[in-house]
Coordinates of C-alpha atoms and ligand atoms in Angstrom, one line a residue:
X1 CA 4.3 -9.6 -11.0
X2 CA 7.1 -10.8 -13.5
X3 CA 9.0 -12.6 -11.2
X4 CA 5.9 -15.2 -10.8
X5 CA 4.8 -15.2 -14.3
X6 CA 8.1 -16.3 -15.3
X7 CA 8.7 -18.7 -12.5
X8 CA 11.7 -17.2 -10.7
X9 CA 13.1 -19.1 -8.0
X10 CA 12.0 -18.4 -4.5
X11 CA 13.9 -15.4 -2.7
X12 CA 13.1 -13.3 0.4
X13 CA 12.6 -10.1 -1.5
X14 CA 9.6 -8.2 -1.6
X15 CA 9.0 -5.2 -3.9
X16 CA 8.8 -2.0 -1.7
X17 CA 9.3 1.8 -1.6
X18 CA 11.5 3.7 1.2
X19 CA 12.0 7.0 1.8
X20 CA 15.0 7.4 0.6
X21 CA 15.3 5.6 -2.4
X22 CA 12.2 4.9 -3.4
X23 CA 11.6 1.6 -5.5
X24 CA 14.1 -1.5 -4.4
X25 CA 14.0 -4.5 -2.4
X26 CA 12.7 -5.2 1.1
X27 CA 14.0 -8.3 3.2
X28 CA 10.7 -10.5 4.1
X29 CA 12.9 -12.8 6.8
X30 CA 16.6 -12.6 7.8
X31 CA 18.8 -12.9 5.3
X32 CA 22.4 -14.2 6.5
X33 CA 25.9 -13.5 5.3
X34 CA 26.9 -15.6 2.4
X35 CA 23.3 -16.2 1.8
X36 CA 22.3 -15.7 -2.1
X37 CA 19.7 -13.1 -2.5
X38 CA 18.5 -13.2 -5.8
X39 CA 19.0 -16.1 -8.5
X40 CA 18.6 -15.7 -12.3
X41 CA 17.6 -18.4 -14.1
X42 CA 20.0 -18.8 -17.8
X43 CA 16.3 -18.1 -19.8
X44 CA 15.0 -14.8 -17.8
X45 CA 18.9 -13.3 -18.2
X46 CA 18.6 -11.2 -21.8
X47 CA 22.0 -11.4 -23.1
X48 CA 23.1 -9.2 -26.2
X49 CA 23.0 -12.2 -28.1
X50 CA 19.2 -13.2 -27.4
X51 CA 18.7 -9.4 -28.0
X52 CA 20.6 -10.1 -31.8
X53 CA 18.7 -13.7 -32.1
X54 CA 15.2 -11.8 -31.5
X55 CA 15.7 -8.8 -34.1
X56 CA 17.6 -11.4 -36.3
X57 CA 14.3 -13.5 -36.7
X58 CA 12.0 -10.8 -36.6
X59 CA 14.1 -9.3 -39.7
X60 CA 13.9 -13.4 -41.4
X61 CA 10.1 -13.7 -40.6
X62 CA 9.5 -10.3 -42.9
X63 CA 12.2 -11.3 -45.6
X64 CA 13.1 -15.2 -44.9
X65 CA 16.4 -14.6 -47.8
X66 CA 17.5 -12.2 -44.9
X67 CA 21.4 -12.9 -43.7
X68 CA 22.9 -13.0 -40.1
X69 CA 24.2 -9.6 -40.6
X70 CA 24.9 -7.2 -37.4
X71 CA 27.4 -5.1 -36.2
X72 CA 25.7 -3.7 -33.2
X73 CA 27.9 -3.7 -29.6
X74 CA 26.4 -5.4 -26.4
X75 CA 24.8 -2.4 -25.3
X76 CA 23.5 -1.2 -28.5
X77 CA 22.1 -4.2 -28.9
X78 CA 20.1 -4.1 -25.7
X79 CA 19.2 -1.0 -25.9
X80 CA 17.4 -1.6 -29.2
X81 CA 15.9 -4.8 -27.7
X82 CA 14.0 -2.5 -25.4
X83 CA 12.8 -0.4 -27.8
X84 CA 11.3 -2.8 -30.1
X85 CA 9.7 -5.1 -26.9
X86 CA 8.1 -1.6 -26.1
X87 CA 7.1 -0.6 -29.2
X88 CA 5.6 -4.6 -29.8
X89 CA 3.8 -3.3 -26.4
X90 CA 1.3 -6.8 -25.6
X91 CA 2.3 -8.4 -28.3
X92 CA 6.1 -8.9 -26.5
X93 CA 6.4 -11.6 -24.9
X94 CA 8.5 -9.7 -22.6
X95 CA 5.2 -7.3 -22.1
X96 CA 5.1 -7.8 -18.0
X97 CA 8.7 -7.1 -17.8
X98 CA 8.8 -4.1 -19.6
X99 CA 6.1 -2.4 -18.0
X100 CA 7.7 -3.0 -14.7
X101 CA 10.5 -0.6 -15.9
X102 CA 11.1 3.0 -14.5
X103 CA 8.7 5.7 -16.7
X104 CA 11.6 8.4 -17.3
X105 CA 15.0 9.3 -16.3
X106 CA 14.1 12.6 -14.5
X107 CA 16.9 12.4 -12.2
X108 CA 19.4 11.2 -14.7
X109 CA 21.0 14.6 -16.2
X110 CA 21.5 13.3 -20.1
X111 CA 17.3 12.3 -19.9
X112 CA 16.6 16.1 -19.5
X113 CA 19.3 17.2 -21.3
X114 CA 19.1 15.0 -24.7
X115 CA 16.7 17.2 -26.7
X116 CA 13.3 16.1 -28.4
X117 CA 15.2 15.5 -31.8
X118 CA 18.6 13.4 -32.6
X119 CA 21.8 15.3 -32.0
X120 CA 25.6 15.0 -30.8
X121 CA 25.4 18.0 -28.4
X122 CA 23.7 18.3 -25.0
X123 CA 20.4 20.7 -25.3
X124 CA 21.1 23.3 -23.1
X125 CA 18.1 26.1 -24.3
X126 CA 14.9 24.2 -25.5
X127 CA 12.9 25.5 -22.1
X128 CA 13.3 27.0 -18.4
X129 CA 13.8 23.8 -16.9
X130 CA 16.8 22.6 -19.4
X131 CA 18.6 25.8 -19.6
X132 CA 17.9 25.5 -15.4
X133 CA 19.5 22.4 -14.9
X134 CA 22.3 22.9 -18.0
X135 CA 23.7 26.0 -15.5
X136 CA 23.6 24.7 -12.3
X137 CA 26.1 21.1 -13.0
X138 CA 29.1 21.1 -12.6
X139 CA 31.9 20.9 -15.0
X140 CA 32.9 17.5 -14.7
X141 CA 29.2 16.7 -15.1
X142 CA 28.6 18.4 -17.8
X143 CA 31.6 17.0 -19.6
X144 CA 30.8 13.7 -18.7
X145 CA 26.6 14.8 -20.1
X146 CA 28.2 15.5 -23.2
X147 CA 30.3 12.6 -24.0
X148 CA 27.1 10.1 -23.2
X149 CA 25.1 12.4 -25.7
X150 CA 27.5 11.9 -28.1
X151 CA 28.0 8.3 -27.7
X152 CA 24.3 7.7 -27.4
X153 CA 23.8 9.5 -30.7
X154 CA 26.9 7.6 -32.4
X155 CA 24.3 4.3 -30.9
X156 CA 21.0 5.6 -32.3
X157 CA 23.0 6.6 -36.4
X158 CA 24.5 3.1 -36.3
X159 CA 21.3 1.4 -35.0
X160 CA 19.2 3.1 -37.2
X161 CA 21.7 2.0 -40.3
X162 CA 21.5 -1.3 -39.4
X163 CA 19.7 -3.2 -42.2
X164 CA 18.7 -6.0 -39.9
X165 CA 16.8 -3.0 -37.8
X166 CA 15.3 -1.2 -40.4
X167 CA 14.1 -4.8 -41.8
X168 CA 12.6 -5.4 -38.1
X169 CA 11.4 -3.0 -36.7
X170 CA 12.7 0.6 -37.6
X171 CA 14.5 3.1 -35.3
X172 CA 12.2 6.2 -35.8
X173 CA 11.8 7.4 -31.8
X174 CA 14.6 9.0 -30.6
X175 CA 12.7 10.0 -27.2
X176 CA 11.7 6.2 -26.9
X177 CA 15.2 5.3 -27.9
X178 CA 16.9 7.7 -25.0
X179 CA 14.4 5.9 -22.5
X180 CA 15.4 2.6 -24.3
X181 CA 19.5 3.6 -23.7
X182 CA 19.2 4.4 -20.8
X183 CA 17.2 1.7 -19.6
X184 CA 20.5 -0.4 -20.7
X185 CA 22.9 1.6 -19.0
X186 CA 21.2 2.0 -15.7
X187 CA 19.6 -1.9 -15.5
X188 CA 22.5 -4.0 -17.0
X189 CA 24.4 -6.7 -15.0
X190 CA 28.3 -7.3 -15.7
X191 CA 28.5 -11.8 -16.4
X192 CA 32.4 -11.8 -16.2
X193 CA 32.3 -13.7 -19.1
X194 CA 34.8 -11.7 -21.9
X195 CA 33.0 -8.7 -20.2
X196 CA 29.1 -9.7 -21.3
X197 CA 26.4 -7.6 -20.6
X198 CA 22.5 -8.8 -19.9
X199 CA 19.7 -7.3 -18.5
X200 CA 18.7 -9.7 -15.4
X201 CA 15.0 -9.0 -14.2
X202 CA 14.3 -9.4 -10.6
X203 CA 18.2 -8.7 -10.1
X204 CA 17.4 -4.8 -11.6
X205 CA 14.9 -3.8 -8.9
X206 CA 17.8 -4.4 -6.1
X207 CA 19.0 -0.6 -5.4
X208 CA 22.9 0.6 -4.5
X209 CA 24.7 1.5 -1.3
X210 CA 28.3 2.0 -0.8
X211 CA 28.1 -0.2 2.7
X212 CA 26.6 -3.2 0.5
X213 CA 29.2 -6.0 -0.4
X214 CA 28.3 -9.0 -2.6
X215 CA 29.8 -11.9 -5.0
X216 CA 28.4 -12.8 -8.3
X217 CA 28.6 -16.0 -9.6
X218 CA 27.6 -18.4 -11.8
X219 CA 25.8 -21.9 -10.9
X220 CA 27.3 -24.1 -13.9
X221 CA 24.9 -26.6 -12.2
X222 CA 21.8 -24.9 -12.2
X223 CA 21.9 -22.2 -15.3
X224 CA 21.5 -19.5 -12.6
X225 CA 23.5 -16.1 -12.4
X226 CA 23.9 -16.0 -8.6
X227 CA 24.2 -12.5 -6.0
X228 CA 25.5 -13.7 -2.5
X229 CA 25.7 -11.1 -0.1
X230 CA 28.8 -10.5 2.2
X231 CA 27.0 -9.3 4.7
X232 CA 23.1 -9.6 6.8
X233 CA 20.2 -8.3 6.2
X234 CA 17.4 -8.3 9.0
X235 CA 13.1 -8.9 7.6
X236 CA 12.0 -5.6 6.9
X237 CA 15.7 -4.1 5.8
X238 CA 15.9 -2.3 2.4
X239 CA 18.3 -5.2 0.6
X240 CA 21.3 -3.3 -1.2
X241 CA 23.7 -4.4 -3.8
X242 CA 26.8 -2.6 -4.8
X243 CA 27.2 -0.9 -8.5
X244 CA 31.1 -0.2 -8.1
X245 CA 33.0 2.4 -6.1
X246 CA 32.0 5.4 -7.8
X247 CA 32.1 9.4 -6.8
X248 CA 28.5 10.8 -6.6
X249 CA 29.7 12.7 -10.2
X250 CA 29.5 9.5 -11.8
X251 CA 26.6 8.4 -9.6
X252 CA 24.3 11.0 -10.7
X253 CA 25.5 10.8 -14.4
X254 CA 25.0 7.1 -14.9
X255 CA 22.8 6.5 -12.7
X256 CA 20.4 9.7 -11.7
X257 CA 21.0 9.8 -7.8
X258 CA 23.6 10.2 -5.2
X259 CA 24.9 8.8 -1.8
X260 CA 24.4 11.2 1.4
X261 CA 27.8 10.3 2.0
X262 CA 30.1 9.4 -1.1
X263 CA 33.2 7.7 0.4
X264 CA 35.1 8.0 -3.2
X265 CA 34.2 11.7 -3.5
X266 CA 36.9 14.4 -4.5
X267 CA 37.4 17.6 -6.3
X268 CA 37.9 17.4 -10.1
X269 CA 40.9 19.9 -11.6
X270 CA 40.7 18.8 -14.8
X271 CA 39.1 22.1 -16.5
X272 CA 40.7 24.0 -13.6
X273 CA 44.2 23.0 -15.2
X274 CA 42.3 23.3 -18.9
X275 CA 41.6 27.4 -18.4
X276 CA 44.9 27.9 -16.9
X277 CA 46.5 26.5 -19.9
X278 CA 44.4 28.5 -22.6
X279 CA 44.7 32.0 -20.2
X280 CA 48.6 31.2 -20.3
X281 CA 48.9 30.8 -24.0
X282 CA 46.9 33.6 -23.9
X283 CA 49.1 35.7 -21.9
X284 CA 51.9 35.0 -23.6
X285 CA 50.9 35.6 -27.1
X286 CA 50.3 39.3 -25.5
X287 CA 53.5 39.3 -24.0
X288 CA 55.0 38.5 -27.1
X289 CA 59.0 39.0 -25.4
X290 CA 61.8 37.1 -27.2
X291 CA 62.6 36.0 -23.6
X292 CA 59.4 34.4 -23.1
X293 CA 58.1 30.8 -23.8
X294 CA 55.5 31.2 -27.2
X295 CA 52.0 29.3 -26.7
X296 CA 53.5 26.6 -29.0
X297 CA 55.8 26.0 -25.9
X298 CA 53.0 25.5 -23.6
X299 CA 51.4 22.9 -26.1
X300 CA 54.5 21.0 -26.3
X301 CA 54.9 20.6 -22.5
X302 CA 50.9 19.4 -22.4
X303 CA 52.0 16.6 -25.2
X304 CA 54.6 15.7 -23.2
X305 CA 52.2 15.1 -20.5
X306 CA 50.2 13.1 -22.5
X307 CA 52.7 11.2 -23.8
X308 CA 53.6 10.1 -20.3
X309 CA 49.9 9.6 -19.5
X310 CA 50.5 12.5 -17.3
X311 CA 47.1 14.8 -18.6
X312 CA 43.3 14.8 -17.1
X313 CA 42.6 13.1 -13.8
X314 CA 43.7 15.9 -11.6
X315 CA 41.8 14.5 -8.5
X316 CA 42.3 16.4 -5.2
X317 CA 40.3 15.0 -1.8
X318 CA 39.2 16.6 0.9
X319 CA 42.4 14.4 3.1
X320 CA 45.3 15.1 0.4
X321 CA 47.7 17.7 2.3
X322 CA 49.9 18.1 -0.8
X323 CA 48.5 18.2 -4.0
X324 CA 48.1 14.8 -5.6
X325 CA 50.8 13.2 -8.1
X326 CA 49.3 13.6 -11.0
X327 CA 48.4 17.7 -10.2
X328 CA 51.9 17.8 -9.2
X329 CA 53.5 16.5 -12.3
X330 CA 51.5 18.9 -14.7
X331 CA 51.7 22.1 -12.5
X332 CA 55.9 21.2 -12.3
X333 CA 56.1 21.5 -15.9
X334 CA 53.6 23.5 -16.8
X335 CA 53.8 26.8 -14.4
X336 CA 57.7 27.5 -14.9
X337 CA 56.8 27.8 -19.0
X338 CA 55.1 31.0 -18.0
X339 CA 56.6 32.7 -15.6
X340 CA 59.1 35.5 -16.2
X341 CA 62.7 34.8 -16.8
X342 CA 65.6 36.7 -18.4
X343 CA 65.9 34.3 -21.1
X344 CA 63.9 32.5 -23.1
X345 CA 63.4 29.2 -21.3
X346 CA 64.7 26.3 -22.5
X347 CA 62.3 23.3 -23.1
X348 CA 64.3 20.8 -23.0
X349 CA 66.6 21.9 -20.1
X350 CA 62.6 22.6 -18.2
X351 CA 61.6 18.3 -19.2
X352 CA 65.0 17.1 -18.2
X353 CA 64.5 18.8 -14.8
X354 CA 61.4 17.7 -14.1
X355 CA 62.1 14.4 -15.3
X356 CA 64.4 14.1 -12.1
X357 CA 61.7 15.5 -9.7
X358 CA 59.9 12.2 -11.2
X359 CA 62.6 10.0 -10.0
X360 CA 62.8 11.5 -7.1
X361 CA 66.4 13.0 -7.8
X362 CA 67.4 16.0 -4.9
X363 CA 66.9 19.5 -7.0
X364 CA 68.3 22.6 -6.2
X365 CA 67.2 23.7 -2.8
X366 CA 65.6 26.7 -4.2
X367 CA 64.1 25.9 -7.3
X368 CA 62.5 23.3 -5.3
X369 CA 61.2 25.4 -2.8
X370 CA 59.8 28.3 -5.2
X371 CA 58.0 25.4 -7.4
X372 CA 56.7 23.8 -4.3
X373 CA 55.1 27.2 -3.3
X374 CA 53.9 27.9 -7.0
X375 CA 52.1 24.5 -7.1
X376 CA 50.8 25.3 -3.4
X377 CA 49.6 28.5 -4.6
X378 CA 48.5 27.4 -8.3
X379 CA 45.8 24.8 -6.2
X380 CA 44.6 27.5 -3.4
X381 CA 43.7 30.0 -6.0
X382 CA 41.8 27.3 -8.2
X383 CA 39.8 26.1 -4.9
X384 CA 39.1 30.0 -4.0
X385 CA 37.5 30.2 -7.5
X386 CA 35.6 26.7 -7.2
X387 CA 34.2 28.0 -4.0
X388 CA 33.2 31.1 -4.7
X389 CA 30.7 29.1 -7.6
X390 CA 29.3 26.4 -5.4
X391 CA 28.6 29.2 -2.9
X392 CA 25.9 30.6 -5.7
X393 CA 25.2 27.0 -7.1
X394 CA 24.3 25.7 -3.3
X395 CA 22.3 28.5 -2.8
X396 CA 20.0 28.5 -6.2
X397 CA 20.1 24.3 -5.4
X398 CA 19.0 25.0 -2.1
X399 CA 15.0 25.6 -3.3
X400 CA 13.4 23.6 -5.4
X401 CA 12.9 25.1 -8.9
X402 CA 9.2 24.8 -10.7
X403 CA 8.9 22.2 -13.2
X404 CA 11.8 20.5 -12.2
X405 CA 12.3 16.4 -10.9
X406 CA 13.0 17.6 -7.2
X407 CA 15.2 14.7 -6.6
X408 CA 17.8 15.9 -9.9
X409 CA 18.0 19.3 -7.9
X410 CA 18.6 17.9 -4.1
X411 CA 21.2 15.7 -6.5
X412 CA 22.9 18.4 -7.2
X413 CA 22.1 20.6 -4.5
X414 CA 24.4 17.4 -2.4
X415 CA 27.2 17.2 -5.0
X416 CA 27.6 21.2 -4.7
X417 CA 28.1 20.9 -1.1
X418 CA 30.4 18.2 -1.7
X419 CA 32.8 20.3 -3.9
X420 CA 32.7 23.1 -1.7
X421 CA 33.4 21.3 1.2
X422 CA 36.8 19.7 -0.3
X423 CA 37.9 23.4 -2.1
X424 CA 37.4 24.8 1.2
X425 CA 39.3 22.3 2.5
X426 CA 42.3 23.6 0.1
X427 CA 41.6 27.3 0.3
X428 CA 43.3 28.0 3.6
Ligands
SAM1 C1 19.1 -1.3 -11.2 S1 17.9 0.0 -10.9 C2 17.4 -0.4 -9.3 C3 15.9 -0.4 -9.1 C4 15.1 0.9 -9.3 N1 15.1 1.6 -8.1 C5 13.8 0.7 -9.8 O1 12.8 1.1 -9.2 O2 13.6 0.1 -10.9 C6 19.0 1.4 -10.8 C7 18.2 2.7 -10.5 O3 17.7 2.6 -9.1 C8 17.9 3.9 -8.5 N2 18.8 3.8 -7.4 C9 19.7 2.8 -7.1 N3 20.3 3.0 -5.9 C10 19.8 4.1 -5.4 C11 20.0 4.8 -4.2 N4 20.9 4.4 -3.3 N5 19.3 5.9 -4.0 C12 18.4 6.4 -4.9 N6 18.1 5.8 -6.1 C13 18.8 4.6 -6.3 C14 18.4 4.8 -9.6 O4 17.4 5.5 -10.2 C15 19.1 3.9 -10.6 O5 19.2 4.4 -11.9

């Protein structure tokens, strides 16, 4: 096992598998509050700049006149460090460690989802099982899909440019370089110094629950990056760390699973707010009136949201009994644009006005009340349509679908449930 090979200090961790989330650390004694579980010795820890020094020297041992150039971020630089120890296979000296690393990513949606050949998009059609599992997530999701497949190809083209790469070892695999990203994303420790990344073996095998509390810290004395934990664990105990306070959305994109019960869960309105904009604009370009806001209109009052860093985020929980802030803000100004007046409505008579609602200024009894009910209304309609999808998505979630990683679908099988419960809480 790595941990002996490469002289770890003593812990009481054992390597174990539970029923619930598989691979992680077991206690093998008690293991008391404020007790440090794991230490990580300075020379196990691979920083982004070892990862640089390796490739660097690699690149100088093939072409000694070779600079110091590089130009590759932390995690680019990590994630390229694990694809050259694998491909190096016995001949890394990081061999043991490597191999001790997860197969595949089935459970993480961008794995099944990134194609078999470099692109910026999502694959949604290559087979059943990825046209399957493109249908069935969720909006957010899949927005959240997209922008890691488009970051992780940005990595890969810049990567693969780098002449201190292409003198190493050249980026050629982009299945082994999705494995390698990801390998970077899921296994990568935060040092708190100027935000530096590392990966930290030993430290990576320790899994994540939401009632888990620890401090890191770093021993100056010893060269070890320390994880106390704040609370006990009895011998025998799966031993948790936590990886942030995150919804199960961003749970299952980062990290391919999800928490039973996701204290930080809610309903995301985002696209909700995004169709209602485009099916306005719509609307009134068909309208067409002279007494009627123009789609240009609509545009400028969505700048003006932006401006204020009023746009996106429209989060609604399962306890809010008002819709949130932020929802509030964008429905005040937006929904008024549309609705039928006599005259043309005024823009800038509509900002000032809502302007005051933000300061909390008394408005006219009855405008109040008649935007109050259109933003009520605005939010039950959205949840009656969110509901009426999860309904169909829980269902088809519900089985388990041939040639699929059975864990992605009861992943999203729990995150369906999840939005349905909060819309339904919002649909009365
Ligand atoms: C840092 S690694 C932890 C060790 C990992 N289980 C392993 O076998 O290598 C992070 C990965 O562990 C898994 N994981 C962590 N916490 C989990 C949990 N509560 N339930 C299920 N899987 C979890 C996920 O696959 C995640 O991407």
């Amino acid at each position: 096992m790595v941990a002996k090979e490469r002289g770890f200090p003593k812990t009481k961790l054992t390597l174990a598998y539970f029923p619930d989330t598989f691979r992680g650390m077991m206690a093998t004694r008690d293991i008391e509050q404020g007790e440090a579980i794991v230490r990580v010795p300075d020379r196990l820890l691979v920083t982004a700049s070892k990862a640089k020094a390796a490739v660097l020297s690699r690149a100088k041992a093939r072409s000694p006149s070779f600079g110091s150039d590089w130009g590759l971020s932390e995690h680019q630089s990590l994630a390229y460090w694990v694809y050259a120890e694998t491909e190096l296979q016995e001949k890394s000296e990081w061999a043991s460690y490597i191999c001790s690393l997860p197969r595949d990513f089935a459970s993480v949606p961008l794995f099944v989802l990134s194609g078999e050949a470099p692109s910026s998009t999502i694959d949604t059609t290559s087979s059943d099982g990825v046209r399957w599992v493109a249908a069935h997530l969720p909006q957010p999701l899949r927005q959240k899909v997209s922008e890691q497949q488009s970051r992780l190809f940005g990595d890969w083209s810049l990567t693969r440019a780098s002449p201190a790469v292409a003198q190493s070892l050249p980026l050629t695999n982009w299945r082994l370089y999705v494995w390698s990203w990801l390998v970077a994303s899921t296994r990568c420790i935060h040092l708190g110094r100027q935000g530096s990344i590392a990966l930290a073996p030993l430290l990576d095998l320790l899994n994540h629950s939401e009632t888990a509390s620890i401090s890191a810290l770093y021993d100056t004395e010893r060269g070890h990056f320390v994880i106390k934990t704040n609370r006990p664990f009895k011998r025998g105990q799966e031993v948790f760390i936590s990886y942030g306070p995150h919804d199960n959305i961003f749970m299952l994109a980062e990290y391919g699973f999800v928490l039973a019960c996701n204290p930080y869960q809610h309903l995301n309105l985002d696209h909700a707010v995004e169709l209602w904009v485009a099916a306005a604009k719509a609307r009134l370009l068909e309208r067409r009136r002279a007494a009627s806001a123009s789609p240009a209109d609509i545009d400028a009052l969505v700048d003006v949201l932006r401006q204020r860093g009023l746009w996106g985020d429209f989060a609604l929980s399962a306890d809010d009994v008002e819709p949130p802030y932020r929802l509030q803000a964008a429905l005040r100004l937006l929904l008024p644009a549309e609705s039928r007046q006599e005259q043309r409505p005024n823009p800038k008579r509509a900002i000032a006005q809502w302007e005051r609602w933000r300061r909390g200024e008394p408005e006219a009894a009855a405008s109040s009340s008649a935007l109050h009910s259109a933003v009520a209304s605005w939010t039950r309609a959205a949840c009656q349509g969110i509901l009426s999808v999860s309904d169909r998505m829980i269902r088809d979630t519900s089985q388990h679908s041939a040639g699929l990683d059975a864990f992605l679908v009861h992943c999203l099988h729990t995150v369906w449930r999840e939005i349905s419960a909060i819309a339904a809480c919002h649909c009365a």
